[in-house]
């Protein structure tokens, strides 16, 4: 018997509820501003490891794709300068 949709973990800051305590702890980093995961490619800090992995995957693909070009990233906007 599985309780589907039961959210017994509630955030004290905003009232949002979660079904698992881990999700609540991960969510609370939004309120504390904690961002322990830093991308080695672009130095962007994130609060979730899965989001860091996705970012690094994207950055690596961009780096490989533009090996013959200079790539300028400004606030996540891509400017490609041909050499």
C-alpha positions as a printed NumPy array, in Angstrom:
array([[  0.   ,   0.   ,   0.   ],
       [  1.559,   3.266,  -1.167],
       [  0.274,   6.701,  -0.202],
       [  0.255,   8.636,  -3.454],
       [  0.138,  12.405,  -3.217],
       [  0.735,  12.634,   0.546],
       [  2.961,  15.633,   1.258],
       [  3.856,  15.634,   4.928],
       [  7.026,  17.782,   4.746],
       [  6.219,  21.495,   4.722],
       [  8.567,  24.447,   4.248],
       [  8.447,  26.868,   7.188],
       [  9.426,  29.777,   4.926],
       [  6.803,  29.546,   2.174],
       [  4.437,  26.713,   3.093],
       [  5.201,  24.541,   0.068],
       [  4.793,  20.832,   0.83 ],
       [  6.803,  17.815,  -0.286],
       [  6.319,  14.062,  -0.133],
       [  9.953,  13.425,   0.837],
       [ 12.151,  15.129,   3.421],
       [ 15.043,  15.232,   0.973],
       [ 13.006,  17.345,  -1.441],
       [ 12.177,  19.775,   1.363],
       [ 15.856,  20.118,   2.345],
       [ 16.789,  20.678,  -1.305],
       [ 13.999,  23.276,  -1.641],
       [ 15.103,  25.164,   1.481],
       [ 18.356,  26.09 ,  -0.257],
       [ 16.27 ,  28.494,  -2.356],
       [ 15.493,  30.466,   0.807],
       [ 18.997,  30.294,   2.296],
       [ 20.717,  31.158,  -0.977],
       [ 23.038,  28.182,  -0.58 ],
       [ 24.609,  27.118,  -3.899],
       [ 27.213,  24.444,  -3.128],
       [ 27.653,  23.113,  -6.689],
       [ 29.946,  25.199,  -8.925],
       [ 30.507,  24.586, -12.633],
       [ 34.216,  24.224, -13.443],
       [ 33.576,  25.428, -16.987],
       [ 31.69 ,  28.696, -16.421],
       [ 31.914,  29.205, -12.6  ],
       [ 28.128,  29.355, -12.231],
       [ 26.923,  28.212,  -8.803],
       [ 23.801,  26.06 ,  -8.447],
       [ 21.854,  24.559,  -5.581],
       [ 21.256,  21.137,  -7.199],
       [ 23.804,  18.577,  -8.358],
       [ 21.529,  17.295, -11.145],
       [ 21.231,  20.826, -12.545],
       [ 25.041,  21.182, -12.413],
       [ 25.479,  17.951, -14.38 ],
       [ 23.049,  19.163, -17.057],
       [ 24.774,  22.567, -17.249],
       [ 28.218,  20.994, -17.603],
       [ 26.92 ,  18.653, -20.297],
       [ 25.556,  21.639, -22.229],
       [ 28.739,  23.681, -21.744],
       [ 30.919,  20.761, -22.884],
       [ 28.836,  20.279, -26.045],
       [ 29.08 ,  24.006, -26.803],
       [ 32.84 ,  23.928, -26.257],
       [ 33.267,  20.979, -28.61 ],
       [ 30.912,  22.44 , -31.223],
       [ 32.748,  25.743, -31.306],
       [ 36.315,  24.438, -31.23 ],
       [ 37.182,  26.499, -34.325],
       [ 35.406,  29.61 , -33.085],
       [ 35.702,  31.927, -30.129],
       [ 32.611,  31.606, -27.937],
       [ 31.6  ,  34.448, -25.683],
       [ 29.001,  33.683, -23.003],
       [ 27.329,  36.643, -21.339],
       [ 24.545,  35.89 , -18.863],
       [ 23.855,  32.588, -20.648],
       [ 23.556,  34.265, -24.061],
       [ 25.884,  32.827, -26.671],
       [ 27.867,  35.067, -29.021],
       [ 30.007,  33.236, -31.558],
       [ 32.97 ,  35.111, -33.041],
       [ 34.587,  33.512, -36.042],
       [ 38.364,  33.723, -36.188]])
